[in-house]
XYZ file of C-alpha atoms in Angstrom:
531
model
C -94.799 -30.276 15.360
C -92.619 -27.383 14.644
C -92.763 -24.408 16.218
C -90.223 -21.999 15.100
C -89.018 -18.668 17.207
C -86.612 -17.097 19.262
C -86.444 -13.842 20.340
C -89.665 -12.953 19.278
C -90.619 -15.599 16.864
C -89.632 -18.930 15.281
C -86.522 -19.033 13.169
C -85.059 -16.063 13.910
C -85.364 -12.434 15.538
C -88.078 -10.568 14.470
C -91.340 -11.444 16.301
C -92.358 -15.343 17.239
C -92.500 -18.457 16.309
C -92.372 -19.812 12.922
C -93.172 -22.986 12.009
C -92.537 -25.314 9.913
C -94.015 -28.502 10.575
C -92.762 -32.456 10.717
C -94.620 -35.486 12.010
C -91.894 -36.508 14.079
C -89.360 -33.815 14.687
C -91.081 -30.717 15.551
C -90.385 -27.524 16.812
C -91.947 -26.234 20.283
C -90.589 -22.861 19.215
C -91.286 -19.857 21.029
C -89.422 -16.217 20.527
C -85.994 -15.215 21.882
C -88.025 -12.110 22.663
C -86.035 -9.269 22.055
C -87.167 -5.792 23.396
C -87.396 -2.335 21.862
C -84.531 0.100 22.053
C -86.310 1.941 25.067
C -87.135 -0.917 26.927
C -84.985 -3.396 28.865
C -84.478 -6.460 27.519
C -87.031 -9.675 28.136
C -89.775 -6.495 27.452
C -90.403 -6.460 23.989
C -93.936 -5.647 22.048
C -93.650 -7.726 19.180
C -90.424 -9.872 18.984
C -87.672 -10.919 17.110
C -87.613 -14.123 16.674
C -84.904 -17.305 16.533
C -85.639 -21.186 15.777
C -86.964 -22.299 19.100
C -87.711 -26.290 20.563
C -87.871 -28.966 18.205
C -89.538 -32.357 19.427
C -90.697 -35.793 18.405
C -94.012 -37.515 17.749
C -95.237 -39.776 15.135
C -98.589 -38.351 14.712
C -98.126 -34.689 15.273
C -96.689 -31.580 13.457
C -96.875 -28.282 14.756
C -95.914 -24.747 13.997
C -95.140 -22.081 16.439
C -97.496 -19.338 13.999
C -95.856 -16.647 15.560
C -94.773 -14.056 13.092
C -91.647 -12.037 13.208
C -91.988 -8.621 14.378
C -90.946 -5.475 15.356
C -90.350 -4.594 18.849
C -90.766 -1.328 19.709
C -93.290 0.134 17.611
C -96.496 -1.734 19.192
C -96.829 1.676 21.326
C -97.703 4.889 19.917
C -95.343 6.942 22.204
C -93.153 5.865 25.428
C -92.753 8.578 27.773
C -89.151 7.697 27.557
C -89.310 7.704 24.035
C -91.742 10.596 23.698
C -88.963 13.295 25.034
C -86.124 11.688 23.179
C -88.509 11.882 19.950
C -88.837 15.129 20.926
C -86.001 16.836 21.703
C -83.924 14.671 19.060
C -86.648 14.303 15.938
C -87.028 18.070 16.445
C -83.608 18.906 15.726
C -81.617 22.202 15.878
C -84.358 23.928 14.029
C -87.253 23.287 16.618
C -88.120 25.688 19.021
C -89.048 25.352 21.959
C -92.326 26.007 21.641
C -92.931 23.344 18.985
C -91.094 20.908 20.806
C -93.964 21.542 23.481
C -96.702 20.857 21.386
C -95.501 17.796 20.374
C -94.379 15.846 23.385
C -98.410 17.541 24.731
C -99.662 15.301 21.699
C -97.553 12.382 22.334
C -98.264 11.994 26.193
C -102.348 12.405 25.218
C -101.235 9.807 22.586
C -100.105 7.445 25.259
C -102.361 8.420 27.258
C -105.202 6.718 25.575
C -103.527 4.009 23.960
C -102.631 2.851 27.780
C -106.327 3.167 29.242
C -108.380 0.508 29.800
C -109.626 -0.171 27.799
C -107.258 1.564 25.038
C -108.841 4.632 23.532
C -107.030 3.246 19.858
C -109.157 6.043 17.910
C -108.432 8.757 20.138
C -104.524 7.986 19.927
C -104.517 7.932 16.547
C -106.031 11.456 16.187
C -103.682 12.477 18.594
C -100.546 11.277 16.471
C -102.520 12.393 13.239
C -102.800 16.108 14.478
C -98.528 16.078 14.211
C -98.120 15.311 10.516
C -100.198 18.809 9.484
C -98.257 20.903 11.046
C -95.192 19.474 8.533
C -93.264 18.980 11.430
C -88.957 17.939 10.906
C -88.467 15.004 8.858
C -87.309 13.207 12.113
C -90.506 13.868 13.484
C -92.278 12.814 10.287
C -90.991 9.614 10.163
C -91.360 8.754 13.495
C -95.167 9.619 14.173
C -96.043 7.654 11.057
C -94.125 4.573 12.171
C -95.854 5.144 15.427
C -99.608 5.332 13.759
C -98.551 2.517 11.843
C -97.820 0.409 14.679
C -100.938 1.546 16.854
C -103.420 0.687 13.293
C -101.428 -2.344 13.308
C -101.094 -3.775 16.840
C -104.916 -2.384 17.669
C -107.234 -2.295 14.505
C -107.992 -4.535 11.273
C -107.138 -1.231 8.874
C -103.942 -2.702 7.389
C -104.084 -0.757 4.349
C -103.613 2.576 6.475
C -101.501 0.951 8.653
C -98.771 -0.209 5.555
C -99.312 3.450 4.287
C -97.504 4.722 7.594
C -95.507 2.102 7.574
C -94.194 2.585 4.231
C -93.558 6.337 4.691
C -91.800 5.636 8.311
C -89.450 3.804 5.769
C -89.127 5.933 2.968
C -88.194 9.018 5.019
C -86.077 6.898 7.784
C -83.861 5.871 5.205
C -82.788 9.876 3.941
C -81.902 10.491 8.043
C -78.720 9.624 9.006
C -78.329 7.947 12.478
C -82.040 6.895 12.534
C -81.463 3.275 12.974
C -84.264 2.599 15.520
C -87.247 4.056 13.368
C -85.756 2.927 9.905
C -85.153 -0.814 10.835
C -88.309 -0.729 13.001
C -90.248 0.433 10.728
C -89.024 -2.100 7.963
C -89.672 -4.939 10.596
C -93.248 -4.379 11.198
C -93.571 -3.156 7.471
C -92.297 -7.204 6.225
C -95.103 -8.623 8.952
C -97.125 -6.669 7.518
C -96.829 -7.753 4.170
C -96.603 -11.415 5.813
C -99.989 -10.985 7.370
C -101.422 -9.820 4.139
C -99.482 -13.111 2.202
C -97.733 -10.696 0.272
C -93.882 -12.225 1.135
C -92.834 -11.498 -2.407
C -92.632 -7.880 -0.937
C -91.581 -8.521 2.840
C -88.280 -10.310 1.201
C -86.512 -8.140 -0.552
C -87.740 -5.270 1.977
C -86.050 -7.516 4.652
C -82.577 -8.481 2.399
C -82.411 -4.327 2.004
C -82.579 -4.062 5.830
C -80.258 -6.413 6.394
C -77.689 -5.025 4.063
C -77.704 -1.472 5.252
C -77.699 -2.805 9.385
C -74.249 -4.154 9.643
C -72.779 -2.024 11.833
C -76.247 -2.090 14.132
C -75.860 -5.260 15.727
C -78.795 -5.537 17.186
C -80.670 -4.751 14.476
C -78.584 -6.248 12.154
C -79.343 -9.722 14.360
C -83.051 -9.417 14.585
C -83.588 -8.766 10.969
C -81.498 -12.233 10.197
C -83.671 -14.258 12.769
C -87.376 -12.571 10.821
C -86.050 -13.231 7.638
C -84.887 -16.608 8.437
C -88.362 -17.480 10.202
C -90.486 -15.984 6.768
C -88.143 -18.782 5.316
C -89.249 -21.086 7.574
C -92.728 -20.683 7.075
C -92.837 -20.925 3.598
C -90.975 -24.372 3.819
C -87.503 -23.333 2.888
C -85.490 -24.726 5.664
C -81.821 -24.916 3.116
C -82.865 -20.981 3.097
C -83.304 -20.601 6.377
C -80.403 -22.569 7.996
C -77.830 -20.152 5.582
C -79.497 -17.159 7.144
C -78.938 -18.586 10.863
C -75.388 -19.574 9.678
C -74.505 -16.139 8.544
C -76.538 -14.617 11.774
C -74.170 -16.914 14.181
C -71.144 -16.166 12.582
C -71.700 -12.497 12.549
C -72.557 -12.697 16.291
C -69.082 -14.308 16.697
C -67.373 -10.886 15.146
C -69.355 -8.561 17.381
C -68.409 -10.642 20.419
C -72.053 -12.197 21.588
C -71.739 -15.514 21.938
C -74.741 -15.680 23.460
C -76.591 -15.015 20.345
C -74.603 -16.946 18.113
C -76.119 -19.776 20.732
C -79.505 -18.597 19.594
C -78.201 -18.783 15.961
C -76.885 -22.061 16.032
C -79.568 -23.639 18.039
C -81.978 -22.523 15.955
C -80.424 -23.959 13.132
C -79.519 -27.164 14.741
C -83.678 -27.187 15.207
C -83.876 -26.769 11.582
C -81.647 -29.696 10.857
C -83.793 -32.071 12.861
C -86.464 -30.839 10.548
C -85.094 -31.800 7.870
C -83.581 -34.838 9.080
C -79.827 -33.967 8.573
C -78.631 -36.201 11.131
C -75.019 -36.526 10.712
C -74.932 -32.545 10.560
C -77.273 -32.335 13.751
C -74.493 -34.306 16.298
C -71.608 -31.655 15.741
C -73.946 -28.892 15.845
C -75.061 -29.871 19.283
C -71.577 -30.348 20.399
C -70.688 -26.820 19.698
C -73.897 -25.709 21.231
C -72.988 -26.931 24.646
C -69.672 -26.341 24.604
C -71.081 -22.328 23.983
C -73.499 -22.667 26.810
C -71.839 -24.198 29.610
C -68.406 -21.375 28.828
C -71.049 -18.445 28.332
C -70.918 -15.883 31.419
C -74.002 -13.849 31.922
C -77.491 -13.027 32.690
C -78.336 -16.324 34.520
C -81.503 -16.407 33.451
C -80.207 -16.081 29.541
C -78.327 -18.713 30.374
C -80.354 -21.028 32.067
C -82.993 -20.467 29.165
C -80.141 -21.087 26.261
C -79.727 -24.545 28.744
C -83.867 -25.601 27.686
C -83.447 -24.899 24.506
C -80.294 -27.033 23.953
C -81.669 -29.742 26.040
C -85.329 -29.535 24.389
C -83.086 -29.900 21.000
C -80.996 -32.974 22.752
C -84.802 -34.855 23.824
C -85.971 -34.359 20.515
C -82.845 -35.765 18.841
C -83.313 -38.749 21.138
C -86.693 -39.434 20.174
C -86.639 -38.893 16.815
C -84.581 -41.736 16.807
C -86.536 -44.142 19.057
C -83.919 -43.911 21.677
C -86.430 -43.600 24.676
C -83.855 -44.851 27.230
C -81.410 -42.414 25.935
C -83.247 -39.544 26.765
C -84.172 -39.877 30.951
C -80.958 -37.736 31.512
C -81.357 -34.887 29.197
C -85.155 -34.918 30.383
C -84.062 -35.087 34.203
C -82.012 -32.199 33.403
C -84.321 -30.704 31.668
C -86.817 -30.487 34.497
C -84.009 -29.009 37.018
C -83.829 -26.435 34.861
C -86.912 -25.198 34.887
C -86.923 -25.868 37.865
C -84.001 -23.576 38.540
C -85.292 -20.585 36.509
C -88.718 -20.304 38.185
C -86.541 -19.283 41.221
C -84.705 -16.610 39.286
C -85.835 -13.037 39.375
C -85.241 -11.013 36.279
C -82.386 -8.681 35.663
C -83.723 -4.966 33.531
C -79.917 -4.483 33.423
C -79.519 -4.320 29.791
C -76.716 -5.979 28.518
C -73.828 -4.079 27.736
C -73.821 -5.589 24.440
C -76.810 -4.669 22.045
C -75.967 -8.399 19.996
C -77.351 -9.762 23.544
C -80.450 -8.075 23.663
C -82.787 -11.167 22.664
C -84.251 -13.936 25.191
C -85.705 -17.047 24.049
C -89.026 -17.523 25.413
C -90.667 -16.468 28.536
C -89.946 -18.345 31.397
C -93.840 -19.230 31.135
C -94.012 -20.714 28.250
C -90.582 -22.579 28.273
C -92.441 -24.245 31.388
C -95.151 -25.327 29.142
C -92.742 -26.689 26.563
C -90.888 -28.990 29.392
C -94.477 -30.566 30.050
C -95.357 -30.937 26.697
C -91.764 -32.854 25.891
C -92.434 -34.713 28.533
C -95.403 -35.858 27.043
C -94.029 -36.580 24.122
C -91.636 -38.968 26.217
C -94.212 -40.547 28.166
C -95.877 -41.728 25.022
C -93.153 -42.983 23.078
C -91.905 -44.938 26.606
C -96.051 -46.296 27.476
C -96.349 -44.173 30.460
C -99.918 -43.435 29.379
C -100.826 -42.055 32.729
C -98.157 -40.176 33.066
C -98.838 -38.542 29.702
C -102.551 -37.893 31.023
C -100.842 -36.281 34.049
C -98.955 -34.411 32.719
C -101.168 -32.855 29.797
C -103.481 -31.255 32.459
C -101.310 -29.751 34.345
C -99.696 -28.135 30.713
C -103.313 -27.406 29.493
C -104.091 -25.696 32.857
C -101.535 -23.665 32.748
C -101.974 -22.402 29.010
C -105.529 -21.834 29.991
C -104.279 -19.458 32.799
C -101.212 -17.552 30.045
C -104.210 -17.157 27.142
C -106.284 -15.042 29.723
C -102.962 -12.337 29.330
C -101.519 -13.342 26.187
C -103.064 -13.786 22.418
C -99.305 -15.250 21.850
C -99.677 -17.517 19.079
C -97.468 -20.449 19.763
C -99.512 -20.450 22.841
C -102.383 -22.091 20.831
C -99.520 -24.193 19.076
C -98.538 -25.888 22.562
C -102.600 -26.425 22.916
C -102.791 -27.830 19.735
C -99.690 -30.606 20.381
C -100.830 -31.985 23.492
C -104.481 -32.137 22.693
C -102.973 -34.101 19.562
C -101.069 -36.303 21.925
C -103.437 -36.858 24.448
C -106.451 -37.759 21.662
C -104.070 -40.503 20.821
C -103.595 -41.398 24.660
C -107.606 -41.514 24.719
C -107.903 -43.838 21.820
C -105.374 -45.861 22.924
C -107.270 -46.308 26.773
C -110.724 -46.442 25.268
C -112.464 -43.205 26.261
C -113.861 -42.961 22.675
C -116.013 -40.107 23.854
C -114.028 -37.685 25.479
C -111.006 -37.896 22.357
C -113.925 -37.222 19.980
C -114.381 -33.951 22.591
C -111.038 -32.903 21.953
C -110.984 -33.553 18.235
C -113.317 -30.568 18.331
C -110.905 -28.791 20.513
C -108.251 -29.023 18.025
C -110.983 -28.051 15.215
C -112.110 -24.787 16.669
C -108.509 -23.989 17.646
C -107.380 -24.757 13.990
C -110.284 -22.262 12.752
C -109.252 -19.200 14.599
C -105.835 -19.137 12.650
C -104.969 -20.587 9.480
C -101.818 -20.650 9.544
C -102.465 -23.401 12.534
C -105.083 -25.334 10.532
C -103.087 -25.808 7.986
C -99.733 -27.111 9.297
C -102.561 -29.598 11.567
C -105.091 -30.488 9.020
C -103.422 -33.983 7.971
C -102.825 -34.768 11.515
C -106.704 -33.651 12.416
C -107.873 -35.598 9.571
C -105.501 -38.785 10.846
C -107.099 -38.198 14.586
C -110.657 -38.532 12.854
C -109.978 -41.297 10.988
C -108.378 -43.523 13.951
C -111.483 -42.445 15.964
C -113.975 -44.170 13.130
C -111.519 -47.268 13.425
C -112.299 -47.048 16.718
C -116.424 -46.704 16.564
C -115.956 -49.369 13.718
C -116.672 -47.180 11.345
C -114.442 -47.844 7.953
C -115.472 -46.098 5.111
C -115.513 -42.888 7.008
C -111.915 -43.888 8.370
C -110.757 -44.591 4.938
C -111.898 -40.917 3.338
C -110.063 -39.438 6.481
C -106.929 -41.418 5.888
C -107.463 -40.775 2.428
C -107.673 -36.867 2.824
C -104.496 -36.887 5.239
C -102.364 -37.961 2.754
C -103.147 -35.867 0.812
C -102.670 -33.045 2.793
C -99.270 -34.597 4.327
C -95.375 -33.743 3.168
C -94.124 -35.598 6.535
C -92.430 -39.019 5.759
C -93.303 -40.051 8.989
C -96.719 -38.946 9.534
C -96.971 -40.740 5.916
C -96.092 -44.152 6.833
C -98.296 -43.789 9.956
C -101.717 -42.907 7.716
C -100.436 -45.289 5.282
C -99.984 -48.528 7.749
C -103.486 -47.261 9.659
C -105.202 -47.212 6.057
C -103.946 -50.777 5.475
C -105.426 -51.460 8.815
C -108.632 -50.833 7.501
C -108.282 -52.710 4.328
C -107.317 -55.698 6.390
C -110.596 -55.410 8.577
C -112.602 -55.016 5.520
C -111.588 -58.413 4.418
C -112.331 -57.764 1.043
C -109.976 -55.326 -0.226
C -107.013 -57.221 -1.310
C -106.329 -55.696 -4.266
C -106.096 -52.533 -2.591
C -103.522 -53.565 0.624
C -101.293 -55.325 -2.000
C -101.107 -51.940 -4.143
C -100.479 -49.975 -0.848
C -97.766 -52.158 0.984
C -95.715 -51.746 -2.649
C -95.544 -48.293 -1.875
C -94.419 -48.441 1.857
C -90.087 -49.018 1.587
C -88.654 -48.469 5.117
C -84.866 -47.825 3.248
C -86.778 -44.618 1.272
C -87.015 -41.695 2.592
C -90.502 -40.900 1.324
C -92.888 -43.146 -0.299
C -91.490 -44.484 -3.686
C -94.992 -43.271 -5.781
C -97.749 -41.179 -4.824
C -100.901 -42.799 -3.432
C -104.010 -42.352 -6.127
């Protein structure tokens, strides 16, 4: 299960969790949030995103989903940012007059896009009714990254939407000292083009971003962290893990050391993806040795502390050291424990490299259950692992009511996975076959999540029919999950159930003896591909 995001999104700073998905070393990965230039921090629309949690299961991959994303630009006009558009996209050459009319159409802008229920069409002609008037090329480029946002965030008109979206850029980029809208612009453009599977364009629109946002840290940071996590999603961790490299080490130069945690961690998550071991250990080290000396926002710090620790579990039981991992977990849980009694801090930091978070403190709750779960099945606590499922499933069911995040339905998606297993395993055939469904209809409302889960769905439905007794049907599910499956461990798992089944049948020798020559513990992936 691998869930990639920080700051907003999953391998990196622009927008949510990524994901990139491994039957036994996944990512829990939310977004080191980061918030819009005229908000404070921990208050972002759409986020930038870093690597986030990586954990362990043999049956289970998962992906965050959440796609990187651009901050600020979800509203159509801030009051705060409605005056300073204003007074500063009018320039020398705006009276005062027309400076009035357009901070009147921005506030009826906001106006409706706030109501509730949002007024999205009446916004929109609000912040159409500026571009006639051929208002300062400041102005220009603003308002359409604004209607771009709004069509965007609030309607299914993409093609309009990447129009705006595309001019915001275009113009941005003549306008000297017009960071925010230019790289804001270009961050919601490349999810954009995501959304529509068009990466081939969101790349090279990113690599151009990057290159001309060196000396706009912030910026400069979130753009690594999207472009890493649009990496991530298509697979290409070696990609990926340079792009955090170069991220961390530029955080180093500018002095935030808390973001070259985020950097690092989120490529230490990658690692354990890919199973680079040996590189994993000394990645860690660093890692703590950054936390523990960083001196800041406690809450930053306490949340850098989960994600190091979630990293540290996962390590652990990737490698079937359950003892091993009590202490991390203990502290783990004091943690969270620790920031639930922590009130946040709107002072920004004085740094703009630090203005990212991880996850809410909401959802890193969630992820501490759902590790925990992972623990409890690898160690037999079956009960435990029941326990602690509802109370993680209750509480999701209680965040969904406020927020469509996607690795929200990622977290679902794990611990239904886990706890089907726990309901074969105990014999309540019924109620896992209730939750298969679960897992079904959450797989159909996003397809990025169905499929990074549809070999471990299939695997669920075929250990269910071994279950019922059913054999053929369990052999065309097992037979359809490896198919579907990349995961070495999730692999040898449908593999050894499918041989289960040849066994029962008795008369299917031929068969078992052709499949045990393909399963070699000393490869890394099976030797030849199953027929």
């Amino acid at each position: 299960m691998a869930a990639v995001g920080a700051s907003g999104g999953a391998a990196g700073g622009g927008g949510g969790a990524g994901s990139a998905s491994s039957s036994s070393s996944s990512a829990a990965a939310a977004p080191p949030s980061q918030p819009p230039p005229s908000q404070p921090a921990g208050a972002s629309g759409a986020e930038a995103s870093t690597a986030a949690a990586a954990t362990t299961t043999t049956t289970t991959s998962a992906t965050a989903g959440s796609t990187g994303g651009g901050g600020g630009g979800s509203s159509a006009a801030s009051s705060a940012s409605s005056s300073s558009a204003a007074s500063g996209a009018g320039g020398s050459s705006a009276s005062g007059a027309s400076e009035s009319w357009y901070v009147a159409l921005l506030g009826l802008a906001e106006h409706f896009r706030t109501s509730s229920p949002p007024k999205v069409r009446l916004c929109v002609h609000c912040l159409q009714a500026v571009l006639p008037r051929k208002p300062p090329a400041r102005v220009e480029a603003r308002t359409h990254l604004q209607l771009g946002s709004v069509l965007y965030h609030h309607t299914r008109n993409g093609e309009q939407a990447r129009g705006h979206l595309e001019k915001a850029w275009l113009i941005s980029q003549q306008i000297p000292q017009f960071e925010d809208v230019k790289f804001e612009a270009a961050s919601l453009l490349s999810e954009l083009y995501c959304q529509e599977n068009s990466v081939d364009a969101a790349k090279p629109l990113l690599r151009k971003a990057i290159q001309i946002s060196q000396q706009t840290p912030y910026w400069h940071c979130r753009l690594l962290f999207q472009l890493a996590q649009l990496h991530t999603l298509e697979k290409d961790l070696v990609s990926a893990c340079d792009l955090l490299g170069v991220g961390a080490e530029y955080a180093r130069v500018v002095g935030s050391e808390y973001t070259r945690a985020l950097f690092l961690l989120s490529k230490g998550m990658l690692l354990l993806m890919e199973r680079k071991l040996q590189e994993v250990h000394p990645l860690l080290t660093l890692c703590g040795q950054i936390v523990e000396n960083w001196q800041g926002n406690p809450i930053q710090k306490e949340s850098l502390r989960v994600f190091f620790l979630v990293l540290q579990v996962t390590h652990y039981l990737d490698a079937g050291q359950v003892k091993s991992v009590k202490p991390c977990l203990k502290q783990l849980q004091q943690c969270i424990q620790t920031i639930s009694t922590l009130h946040d801090d709107e002072i920004l930091p004085s740094n703009p490299a630090d203005l990212f978070h991880w996850l809410p403190k909401e959802h890193m709750c969630v992820l501490v259950y759902l590790v925990t779960v992972m623990h409890s099945m690898q160690a037999g606590y079956l009960e435990k692992a029941q326990k602690y499922t509802d109370k993680a499933l209750m509480q999701l069911e209680k965040l969904k009511m406020l927020d469509c995040s996607p690795i929200l339905s990622s977290f679902q998606v794990i611990l239904l996975e886990h706890i089907i297993m726990c309901r074969l395993v105990t014999g309540h055939k019924a109620t896992a076959l209730q939750e298969i469904s679960q897992v079904c209809q959450l797989c159909q409302q996003s397809p990025r999540l169905f499929s990074n889960h549809a070999a471990q769905l299939h695997t669920l439905l075929g250990l269910y029919c071994i279950s019922v007794n059913c054999m053929d049907n369990a052999e065309a599910q097992f037979t359809t999950a490896l198919r579907l499956t990349t995961h070495q461990e999730l692999w040898a798992f449908i593999v050894t159930n499918l041989a289960s089944v040849y066994i029962r049948e008795g008369n299917r020798h031929q068969e078992l003896y052709s499949l045990l020559e393909r399963i070699n513990p000393d490869h890394n992936f099976p030797v030849r591909p199953l027929v």
